[in-house]
mmCIF file of C-alpha atoms in Angstrom:
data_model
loop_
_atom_site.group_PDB
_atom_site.id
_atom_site.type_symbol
_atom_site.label_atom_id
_atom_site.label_comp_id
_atom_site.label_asym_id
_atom_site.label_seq_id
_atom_site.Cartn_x
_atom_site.Cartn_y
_atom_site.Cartn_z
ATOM 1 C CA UNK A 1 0.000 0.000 0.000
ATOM 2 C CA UNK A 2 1.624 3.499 -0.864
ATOM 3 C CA UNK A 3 2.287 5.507 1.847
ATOM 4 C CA UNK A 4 -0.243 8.599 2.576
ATOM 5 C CA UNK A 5 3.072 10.731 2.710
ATOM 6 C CA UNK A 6 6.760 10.495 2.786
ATOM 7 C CA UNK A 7 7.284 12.270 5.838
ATOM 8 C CA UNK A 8 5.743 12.236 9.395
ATOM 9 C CA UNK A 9 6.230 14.996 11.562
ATOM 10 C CA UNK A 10 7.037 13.736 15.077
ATOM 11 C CA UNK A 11 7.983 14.915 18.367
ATOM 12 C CA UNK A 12 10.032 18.119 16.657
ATOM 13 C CA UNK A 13 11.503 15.871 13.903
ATOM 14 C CA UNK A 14 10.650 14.783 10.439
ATOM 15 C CA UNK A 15 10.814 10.741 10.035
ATOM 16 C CA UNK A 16 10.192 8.638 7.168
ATOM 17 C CA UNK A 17 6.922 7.255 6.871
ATOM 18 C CA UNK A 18 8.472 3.491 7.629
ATOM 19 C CA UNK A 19 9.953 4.761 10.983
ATOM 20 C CA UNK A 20 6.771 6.451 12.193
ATOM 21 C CA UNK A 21 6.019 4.025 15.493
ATOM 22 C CA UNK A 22 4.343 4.235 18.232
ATOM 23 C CA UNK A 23 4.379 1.417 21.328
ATOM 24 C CA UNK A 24 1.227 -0.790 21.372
ATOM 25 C CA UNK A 25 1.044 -0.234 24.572
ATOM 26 C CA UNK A 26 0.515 3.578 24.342
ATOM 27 C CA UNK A 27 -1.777 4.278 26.649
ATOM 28 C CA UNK A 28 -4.168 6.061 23.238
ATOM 29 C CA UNK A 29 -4.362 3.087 21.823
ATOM 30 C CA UNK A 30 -6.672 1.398 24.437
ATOM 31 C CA UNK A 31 -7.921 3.962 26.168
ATOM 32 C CA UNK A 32 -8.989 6.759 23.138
ATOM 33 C CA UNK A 33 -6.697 9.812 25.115
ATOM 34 C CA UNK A 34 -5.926 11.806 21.963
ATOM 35 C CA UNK A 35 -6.763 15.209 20.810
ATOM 36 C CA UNK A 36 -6.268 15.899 17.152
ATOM 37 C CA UNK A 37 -7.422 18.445 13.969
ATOM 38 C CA UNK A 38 -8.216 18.343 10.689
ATOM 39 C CA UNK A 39 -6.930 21.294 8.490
ATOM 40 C CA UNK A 40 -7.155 21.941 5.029
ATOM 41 C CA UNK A 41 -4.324 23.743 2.658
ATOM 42 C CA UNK A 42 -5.299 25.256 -0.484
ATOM 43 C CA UNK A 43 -3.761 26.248 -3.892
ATOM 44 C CA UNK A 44 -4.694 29.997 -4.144
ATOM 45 C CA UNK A 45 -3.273 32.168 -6.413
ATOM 46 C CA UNK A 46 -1.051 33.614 -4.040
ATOM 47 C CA UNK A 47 0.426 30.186 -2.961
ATOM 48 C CA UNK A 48 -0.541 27.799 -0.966
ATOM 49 C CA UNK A 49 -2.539 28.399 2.238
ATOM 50 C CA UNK A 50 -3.749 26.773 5.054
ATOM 51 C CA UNK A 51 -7.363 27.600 6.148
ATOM 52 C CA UNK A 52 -7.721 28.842 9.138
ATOM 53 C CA UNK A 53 -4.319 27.213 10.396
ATOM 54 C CA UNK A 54 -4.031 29.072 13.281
ATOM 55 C CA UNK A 55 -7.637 28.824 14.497
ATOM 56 C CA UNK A 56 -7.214 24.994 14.310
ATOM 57 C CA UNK A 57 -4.634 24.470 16.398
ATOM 58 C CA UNK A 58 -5.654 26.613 19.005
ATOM 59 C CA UNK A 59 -8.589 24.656 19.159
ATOM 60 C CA UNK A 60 -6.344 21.363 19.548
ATOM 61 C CA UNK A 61 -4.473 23.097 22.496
ATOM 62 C CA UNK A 62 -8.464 23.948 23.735
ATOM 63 C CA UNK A 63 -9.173 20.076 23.098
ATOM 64 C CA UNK A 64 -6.005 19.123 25.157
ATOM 65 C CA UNK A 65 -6.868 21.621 28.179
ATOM 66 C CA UNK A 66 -10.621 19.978 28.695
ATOM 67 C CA UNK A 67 -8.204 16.641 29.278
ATOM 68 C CA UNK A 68 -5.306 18.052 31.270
ATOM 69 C CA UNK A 69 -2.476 17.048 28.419
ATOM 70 C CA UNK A 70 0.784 19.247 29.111
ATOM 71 C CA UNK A 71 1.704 19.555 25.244
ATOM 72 C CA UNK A 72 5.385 19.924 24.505
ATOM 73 C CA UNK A 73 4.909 22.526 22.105
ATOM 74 C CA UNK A 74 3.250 25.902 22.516
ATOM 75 C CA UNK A 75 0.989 27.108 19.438
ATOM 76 C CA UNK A 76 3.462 29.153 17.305
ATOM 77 C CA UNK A 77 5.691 26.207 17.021
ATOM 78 C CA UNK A 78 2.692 23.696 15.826
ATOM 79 C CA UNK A 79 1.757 25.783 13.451
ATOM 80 C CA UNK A 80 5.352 26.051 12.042
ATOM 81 C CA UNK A 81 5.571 22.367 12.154
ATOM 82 C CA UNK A 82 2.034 21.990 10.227
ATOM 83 C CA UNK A 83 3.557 24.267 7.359
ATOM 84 C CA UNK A 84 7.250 22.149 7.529
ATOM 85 C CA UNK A 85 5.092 18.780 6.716
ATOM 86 C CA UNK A 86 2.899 20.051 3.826
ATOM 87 C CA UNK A 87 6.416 21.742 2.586
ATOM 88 C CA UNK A 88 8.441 18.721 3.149
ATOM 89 C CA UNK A 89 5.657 16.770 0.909
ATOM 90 C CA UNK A 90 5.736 19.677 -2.051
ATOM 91 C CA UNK A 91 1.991 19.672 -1.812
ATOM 92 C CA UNK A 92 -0.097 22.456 -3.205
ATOM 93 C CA UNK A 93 -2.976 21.738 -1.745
ATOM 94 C CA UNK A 94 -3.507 18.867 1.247
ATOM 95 C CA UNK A 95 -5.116 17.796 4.408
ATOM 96 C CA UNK A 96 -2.964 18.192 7.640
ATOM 97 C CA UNK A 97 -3.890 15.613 11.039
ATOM 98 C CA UNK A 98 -2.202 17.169 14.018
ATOM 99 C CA UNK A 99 -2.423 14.655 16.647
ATOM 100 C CA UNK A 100 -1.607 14.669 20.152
ATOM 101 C CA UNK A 101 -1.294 11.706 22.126
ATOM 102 C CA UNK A 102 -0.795 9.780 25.672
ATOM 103 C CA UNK A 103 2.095 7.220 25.195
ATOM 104 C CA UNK A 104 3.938 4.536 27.055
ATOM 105 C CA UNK A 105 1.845 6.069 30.615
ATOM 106 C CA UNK A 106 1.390 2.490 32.027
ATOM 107 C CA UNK A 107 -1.838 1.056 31.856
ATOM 108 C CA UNK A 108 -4.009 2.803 34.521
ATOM 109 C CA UNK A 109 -7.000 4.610 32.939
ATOM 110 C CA UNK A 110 -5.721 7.741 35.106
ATOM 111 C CA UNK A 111 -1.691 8.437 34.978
ATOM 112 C CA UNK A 112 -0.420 10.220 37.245
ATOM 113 C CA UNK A 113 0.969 13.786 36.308
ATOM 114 C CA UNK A 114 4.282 12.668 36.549
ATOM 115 C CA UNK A 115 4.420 9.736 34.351
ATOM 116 C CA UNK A 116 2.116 11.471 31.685
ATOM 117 C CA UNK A 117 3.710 11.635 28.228
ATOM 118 C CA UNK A 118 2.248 13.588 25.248
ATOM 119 C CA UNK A 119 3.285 12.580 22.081
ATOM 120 C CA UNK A 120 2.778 14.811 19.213
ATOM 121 C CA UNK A 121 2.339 13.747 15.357
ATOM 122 C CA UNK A 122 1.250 15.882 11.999
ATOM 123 C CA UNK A 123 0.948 14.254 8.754
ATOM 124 C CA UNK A 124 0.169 16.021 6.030
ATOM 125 C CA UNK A 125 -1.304 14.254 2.410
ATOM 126 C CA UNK A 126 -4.092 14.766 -0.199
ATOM 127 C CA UNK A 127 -7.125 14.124 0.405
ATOM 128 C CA UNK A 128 -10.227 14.295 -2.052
ATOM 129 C CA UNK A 129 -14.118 14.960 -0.962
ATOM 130 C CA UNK A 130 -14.673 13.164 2.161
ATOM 131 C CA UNK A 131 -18.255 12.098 0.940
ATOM 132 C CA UNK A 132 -17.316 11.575 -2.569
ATOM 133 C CA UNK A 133 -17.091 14.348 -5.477
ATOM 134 C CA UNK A 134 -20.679 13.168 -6.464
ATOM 135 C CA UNK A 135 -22.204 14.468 -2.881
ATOM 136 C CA UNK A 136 -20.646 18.034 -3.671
ATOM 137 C CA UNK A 137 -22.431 18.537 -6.912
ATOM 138 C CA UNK A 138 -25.476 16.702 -6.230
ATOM 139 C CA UNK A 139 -25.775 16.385 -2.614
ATOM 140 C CA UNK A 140 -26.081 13.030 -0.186
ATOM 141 C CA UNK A 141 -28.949 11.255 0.798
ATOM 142 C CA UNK A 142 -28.599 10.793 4.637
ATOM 143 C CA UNK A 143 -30.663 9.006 7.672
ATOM 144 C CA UNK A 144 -31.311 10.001 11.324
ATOM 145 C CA UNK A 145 -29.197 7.343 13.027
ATOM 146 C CA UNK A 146 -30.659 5.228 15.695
ATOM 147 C CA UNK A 147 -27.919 6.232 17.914
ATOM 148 C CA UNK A 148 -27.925 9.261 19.726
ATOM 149 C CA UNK A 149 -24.670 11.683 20.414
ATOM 150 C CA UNK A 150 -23.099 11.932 23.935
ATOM 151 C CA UNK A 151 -24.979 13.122 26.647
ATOM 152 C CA UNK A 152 -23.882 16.491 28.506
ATOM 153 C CA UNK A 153 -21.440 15.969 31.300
ATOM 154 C CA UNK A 154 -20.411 12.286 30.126
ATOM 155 C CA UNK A 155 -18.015 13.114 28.225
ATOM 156 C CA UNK A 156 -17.542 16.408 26.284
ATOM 157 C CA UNK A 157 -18.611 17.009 22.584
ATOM 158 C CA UNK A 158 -16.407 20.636 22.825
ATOM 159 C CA UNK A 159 -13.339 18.190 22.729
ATOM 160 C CA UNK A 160 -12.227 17.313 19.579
ATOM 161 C CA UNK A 161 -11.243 13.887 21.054
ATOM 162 C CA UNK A 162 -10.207 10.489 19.528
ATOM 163 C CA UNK A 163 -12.624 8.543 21.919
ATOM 164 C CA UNK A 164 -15.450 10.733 21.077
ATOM 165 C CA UNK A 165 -15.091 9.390 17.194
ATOM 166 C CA UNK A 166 -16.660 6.225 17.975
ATOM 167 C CA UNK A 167 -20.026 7.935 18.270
ATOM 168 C CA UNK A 168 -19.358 9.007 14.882
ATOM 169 C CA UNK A 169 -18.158 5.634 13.698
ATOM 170 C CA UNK A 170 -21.525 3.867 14.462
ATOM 171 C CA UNK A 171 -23.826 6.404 13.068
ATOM 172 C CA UNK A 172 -21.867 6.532 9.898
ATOM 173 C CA UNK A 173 -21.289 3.038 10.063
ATOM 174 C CA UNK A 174 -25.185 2.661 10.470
ATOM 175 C CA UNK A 175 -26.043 5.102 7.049
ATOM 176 C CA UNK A 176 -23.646 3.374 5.177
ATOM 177 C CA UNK A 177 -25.116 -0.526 5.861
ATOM 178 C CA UNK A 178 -28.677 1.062 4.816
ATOM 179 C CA UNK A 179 -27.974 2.360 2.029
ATOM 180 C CA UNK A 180 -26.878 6.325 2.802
ATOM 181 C CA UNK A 181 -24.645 8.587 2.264
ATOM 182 C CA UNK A 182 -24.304 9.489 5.897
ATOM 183 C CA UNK A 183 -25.996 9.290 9.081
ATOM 184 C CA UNK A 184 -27.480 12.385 11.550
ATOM 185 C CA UNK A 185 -27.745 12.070 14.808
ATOM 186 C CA UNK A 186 -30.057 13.254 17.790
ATOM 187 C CA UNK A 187 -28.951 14.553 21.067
ATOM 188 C CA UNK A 188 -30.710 12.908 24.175
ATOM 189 C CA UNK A 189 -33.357 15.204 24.366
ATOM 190 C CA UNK A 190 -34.292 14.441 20.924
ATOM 191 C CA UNK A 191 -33.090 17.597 19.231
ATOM 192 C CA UNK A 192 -30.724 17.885 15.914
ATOM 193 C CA UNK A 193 -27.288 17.561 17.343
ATOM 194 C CA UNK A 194 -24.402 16.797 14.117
ATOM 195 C CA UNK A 195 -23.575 14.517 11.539
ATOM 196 C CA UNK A 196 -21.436 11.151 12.275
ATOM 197 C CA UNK A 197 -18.297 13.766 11.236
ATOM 198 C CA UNK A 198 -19.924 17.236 10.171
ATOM 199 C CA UNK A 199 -22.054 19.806 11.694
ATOM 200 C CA UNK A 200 -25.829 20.641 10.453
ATOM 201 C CA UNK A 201 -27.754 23.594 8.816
ATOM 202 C CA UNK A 202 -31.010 23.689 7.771
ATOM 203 C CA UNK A 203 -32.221 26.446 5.380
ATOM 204 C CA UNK A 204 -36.319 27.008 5.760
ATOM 205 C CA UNK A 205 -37.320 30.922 4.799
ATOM 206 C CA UNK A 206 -33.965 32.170 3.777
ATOM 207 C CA UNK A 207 -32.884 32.063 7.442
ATOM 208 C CA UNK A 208 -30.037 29.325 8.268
ATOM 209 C CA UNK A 209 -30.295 27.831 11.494
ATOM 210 C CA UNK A 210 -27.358 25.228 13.216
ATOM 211 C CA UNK A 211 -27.602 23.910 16.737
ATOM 212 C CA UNK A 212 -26.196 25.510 19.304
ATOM 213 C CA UNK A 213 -22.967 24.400 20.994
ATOM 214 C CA UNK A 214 -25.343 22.371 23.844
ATOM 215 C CA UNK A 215 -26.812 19.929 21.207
ATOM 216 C CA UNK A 216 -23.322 17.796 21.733
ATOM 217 C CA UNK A 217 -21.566 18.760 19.028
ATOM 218 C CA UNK A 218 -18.156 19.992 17.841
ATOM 219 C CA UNK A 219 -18.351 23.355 17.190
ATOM 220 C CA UNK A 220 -16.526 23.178 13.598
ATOM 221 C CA UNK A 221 -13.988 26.000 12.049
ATOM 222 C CA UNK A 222 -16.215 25.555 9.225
ATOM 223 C CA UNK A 223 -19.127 26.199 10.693
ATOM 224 C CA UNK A 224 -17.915 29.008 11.848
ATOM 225 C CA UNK A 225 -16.821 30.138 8.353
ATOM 226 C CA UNK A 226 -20.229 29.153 6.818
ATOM 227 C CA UNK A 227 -21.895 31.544 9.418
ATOM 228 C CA UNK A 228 -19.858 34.523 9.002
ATOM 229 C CA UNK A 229 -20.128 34.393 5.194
ATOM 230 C CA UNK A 230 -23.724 34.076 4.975
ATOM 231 C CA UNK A 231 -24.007 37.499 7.022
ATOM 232 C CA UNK A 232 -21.955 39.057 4.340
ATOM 233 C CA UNK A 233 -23.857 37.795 1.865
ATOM 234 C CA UNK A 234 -26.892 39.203 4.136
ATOM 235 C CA UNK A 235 -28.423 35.909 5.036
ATOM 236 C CA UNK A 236 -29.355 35.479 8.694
ATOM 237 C CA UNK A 237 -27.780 32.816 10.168
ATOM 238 C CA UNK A 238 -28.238 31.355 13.870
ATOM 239 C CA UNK A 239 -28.012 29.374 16.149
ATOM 240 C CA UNK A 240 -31.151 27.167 16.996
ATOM 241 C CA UNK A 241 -32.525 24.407 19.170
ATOM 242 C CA UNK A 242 -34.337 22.616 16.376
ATOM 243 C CA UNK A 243 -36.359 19.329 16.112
ATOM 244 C CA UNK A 244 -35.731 16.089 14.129
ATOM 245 C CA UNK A 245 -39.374 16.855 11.371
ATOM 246 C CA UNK A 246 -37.260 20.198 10.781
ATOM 247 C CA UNK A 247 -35.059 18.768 8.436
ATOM 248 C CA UNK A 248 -38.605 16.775 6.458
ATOM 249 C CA UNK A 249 -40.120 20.583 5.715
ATOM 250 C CA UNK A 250 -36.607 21.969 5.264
ATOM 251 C CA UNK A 251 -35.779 24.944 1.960
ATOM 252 C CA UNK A 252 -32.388 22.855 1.767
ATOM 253 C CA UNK A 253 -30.555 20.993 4.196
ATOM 254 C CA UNK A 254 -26.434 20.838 4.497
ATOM 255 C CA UNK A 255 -23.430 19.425 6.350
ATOM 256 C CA UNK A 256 -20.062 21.324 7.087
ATOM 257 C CA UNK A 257 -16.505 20.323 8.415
ATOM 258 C CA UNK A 258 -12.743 20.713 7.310
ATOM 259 C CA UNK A 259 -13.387 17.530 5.336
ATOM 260 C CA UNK A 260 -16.788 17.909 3.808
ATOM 261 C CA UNK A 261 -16.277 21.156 3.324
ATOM 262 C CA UNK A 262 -19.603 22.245 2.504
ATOM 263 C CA UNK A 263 -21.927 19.201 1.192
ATOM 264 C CA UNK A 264 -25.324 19.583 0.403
ATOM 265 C CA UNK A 265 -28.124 16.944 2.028
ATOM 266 C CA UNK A 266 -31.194 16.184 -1.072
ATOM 267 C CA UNK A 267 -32.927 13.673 1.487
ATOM 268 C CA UNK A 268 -33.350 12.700 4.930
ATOM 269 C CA UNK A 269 -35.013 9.244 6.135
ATOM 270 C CA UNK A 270 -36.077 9.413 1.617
ATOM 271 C CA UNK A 271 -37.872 12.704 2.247
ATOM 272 C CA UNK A 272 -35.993 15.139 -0.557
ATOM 273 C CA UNK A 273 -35.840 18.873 1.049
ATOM 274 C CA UNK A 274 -37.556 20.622 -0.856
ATOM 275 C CA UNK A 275 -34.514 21.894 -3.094
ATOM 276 C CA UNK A 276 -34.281 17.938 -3.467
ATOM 277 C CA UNK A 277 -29.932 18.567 -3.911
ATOM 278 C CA UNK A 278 -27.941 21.957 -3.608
ATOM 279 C CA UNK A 279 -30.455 25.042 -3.060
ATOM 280 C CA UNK A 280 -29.346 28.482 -4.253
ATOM 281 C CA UNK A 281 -28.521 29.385 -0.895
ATOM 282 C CA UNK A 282 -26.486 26.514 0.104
ATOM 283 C CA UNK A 283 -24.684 27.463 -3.423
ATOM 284 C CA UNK A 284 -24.212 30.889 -2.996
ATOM 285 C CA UNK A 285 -22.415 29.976 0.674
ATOM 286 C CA UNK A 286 -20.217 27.522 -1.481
ATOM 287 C CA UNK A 287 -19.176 29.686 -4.191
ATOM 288 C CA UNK A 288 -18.012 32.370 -1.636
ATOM 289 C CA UNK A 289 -16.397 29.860 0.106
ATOM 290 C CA UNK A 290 -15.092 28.474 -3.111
ATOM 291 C CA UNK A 291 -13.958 31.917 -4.050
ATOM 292 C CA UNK A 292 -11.790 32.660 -0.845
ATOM 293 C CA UNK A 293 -9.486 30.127 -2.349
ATOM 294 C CA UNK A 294 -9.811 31.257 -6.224
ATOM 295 C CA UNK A 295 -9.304 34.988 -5.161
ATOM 296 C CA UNK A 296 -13.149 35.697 -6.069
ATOM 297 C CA UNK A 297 -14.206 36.501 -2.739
ATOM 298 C CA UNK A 298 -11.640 38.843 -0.726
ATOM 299 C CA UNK A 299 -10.105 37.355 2.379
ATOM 300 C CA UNK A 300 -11.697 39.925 4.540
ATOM 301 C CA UNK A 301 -11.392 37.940 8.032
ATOM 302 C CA UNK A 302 -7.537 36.621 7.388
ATOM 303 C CA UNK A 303 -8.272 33.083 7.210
ATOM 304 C CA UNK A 304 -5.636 32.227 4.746
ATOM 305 C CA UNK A 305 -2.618 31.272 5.919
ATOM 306 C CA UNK A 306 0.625 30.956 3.302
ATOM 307 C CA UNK A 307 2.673 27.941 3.995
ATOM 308 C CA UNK A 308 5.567 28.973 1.986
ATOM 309 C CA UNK A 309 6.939 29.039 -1.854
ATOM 310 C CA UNK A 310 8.898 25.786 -0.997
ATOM 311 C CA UNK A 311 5.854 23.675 -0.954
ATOM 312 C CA UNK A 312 4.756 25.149 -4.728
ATOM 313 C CA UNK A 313 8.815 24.800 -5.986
ATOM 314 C CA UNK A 314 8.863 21.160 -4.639
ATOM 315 C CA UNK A 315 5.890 20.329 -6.680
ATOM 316 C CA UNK A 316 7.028 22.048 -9.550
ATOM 317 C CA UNK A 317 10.186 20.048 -9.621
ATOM 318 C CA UNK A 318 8.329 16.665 -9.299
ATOM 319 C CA UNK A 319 6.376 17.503 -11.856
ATOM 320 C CA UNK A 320 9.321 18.691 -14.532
ATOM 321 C CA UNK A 321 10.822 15.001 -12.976
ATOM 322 C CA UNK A 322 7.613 13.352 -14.096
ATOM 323 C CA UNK A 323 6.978 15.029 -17.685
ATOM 324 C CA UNK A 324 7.760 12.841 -20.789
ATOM 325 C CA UNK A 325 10.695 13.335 -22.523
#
């Protein structure tokens, strides 16, 4: 199997892909303590640039404060190390995974603060539509799951936690074996909480409406974005306790995150909204998105971050390397 990347970023250094090991008994590996991000770098015409870089990774040092991991690295220096990887791969464009980790802590569910070790990875590789290149155009068909997201003061949804990922795992896993695109889950009370890896908007009146950070979910970068943009393009956009029937009489329906980016819903349960695919406002959001990247819409809230010119000379090279003679 080819290797996602050549180069792993770990613990301050840059190892081959072969040498990137952890110890099985890492105390992550059975016990879910990691904190992690996913990040997205795009080819603009100035370069490219990761979105929202910074914002990301202070979220991960967020993530690891909820759990009480001492990370070895302060912000600056992770986002330095985020632009090193996608440089060291010559990527234009890419997905980053910053994760941070417990290691060899023994095996008690609790280490002490002593023997805690945080171990700190980034890869960084391409990475196409996470719900395929046909859900962007056309939109995905998606389910409310049978299985409901974490309840409040279990374990917290603000974390963006490995452990937490299982939730996600069996309501995706759940879509997938009936025949969906992806699966939405409820909170406990019943409400709209997130998608098995995205957040949630419905569209009904020209108003877009999310839930709010207490439905259990993560509140995404994206989301974030998606909000912000739709007030400049003078849509109102909230946040919104809102039941499960709201998505069956939705205007259009659609999912956000760094990896869906921003995929339109044309059915829930086989109800089409009533846009039955993208609606014009769920297009309008994506084509401003679209545009911060394509220099169309100006970068008015300094989202995009340049990772250098050695990333766009490396690729350059590889591809003079790979032209026919």
């Amino acid at each position: 199997m080819r290797p996602l990347a050549e180069h792993i970023w770990i613990n301050g250094e840059l190892t081959p892909w072969a040498d990137a090991k952890v110890h099985v008994m890492s105390h992550a590996l059975h016990y879910g303590t990691s904190v992690f991000e996913g990040i997205r770098v795009y080819d603009t015409p100035n370069g490219p640039c990761g979105f929202r870089l910074t914002d990301h990774i202070r979220r991960l040092f967020d993530s690891a404060r909820i759990y009480h991991f001492p990370l070895p690295f302060d912000e600056a220096e992770l986002v330095q190390a985020c632009k090193e990887a996608v440089r060291a791969e010559g990527l234009r464009s890419a997905y980053i995974r910053p994760l941070a980790f417990l290691g060899e802590c023994g095996m008690g569910v609790t280490p002490s603060p002593d023997a805690m070790r945080v171990d700190v990875m980034i890869a960084a590789f391409p990475w196409g539509a996470y719900l395929g290149e046909e859900a962007l155009e056309k939109g995905v068909d998606a389910c409310i799951s049978s299985w409901n997201r974490v309840a409040p003061n279990t374990i917290p949804a603000g974390a963006k936690a490995g452990g937490n990922y299982l939730s996600g795992y069996l309501i995706g896993r759940e879509a997938r074996v009936g025949g969906y695109g992806e699966g939405i889950a409820l909170g406990v009370d019943g409400r709209l909480s997130e998608g098995a890896g995205e957040n949630l908007f419905v569209v009904k009146d020209n108003v877009l409406m999310t839930p709010p950070a207490a439905a259990s979910i993560l509140q995404g970068i994206t989301r974030d974005s998606v909000m912000k943009l739709a007030r400049t393009l003078g849509y109102e956009a909230r946040e919104q306790a809102l039941p499960r029937e709201a998505l069956y009489v939705a205007d259009e329906v659609f999912m956000t995150g760094t990896a869906a980016e921003i995929t339109p819903v044309r059915s829930i349960d086989g109800i089409p909204t009533r846009a039955a695919g993208p609606g014009p406002i769920t297009r309008a959001i994506n084509t401003a998105f679209r545009g911060l990247f394509d220099g169309t819409t100006p970068d008015r809230f300094g989202w995009l971050e340049p990772i250098g010119a050695a990333a766009a000379a490396a690729a350059e090279q590889k591809e003079r390397i790979h032209e026919p003679a």
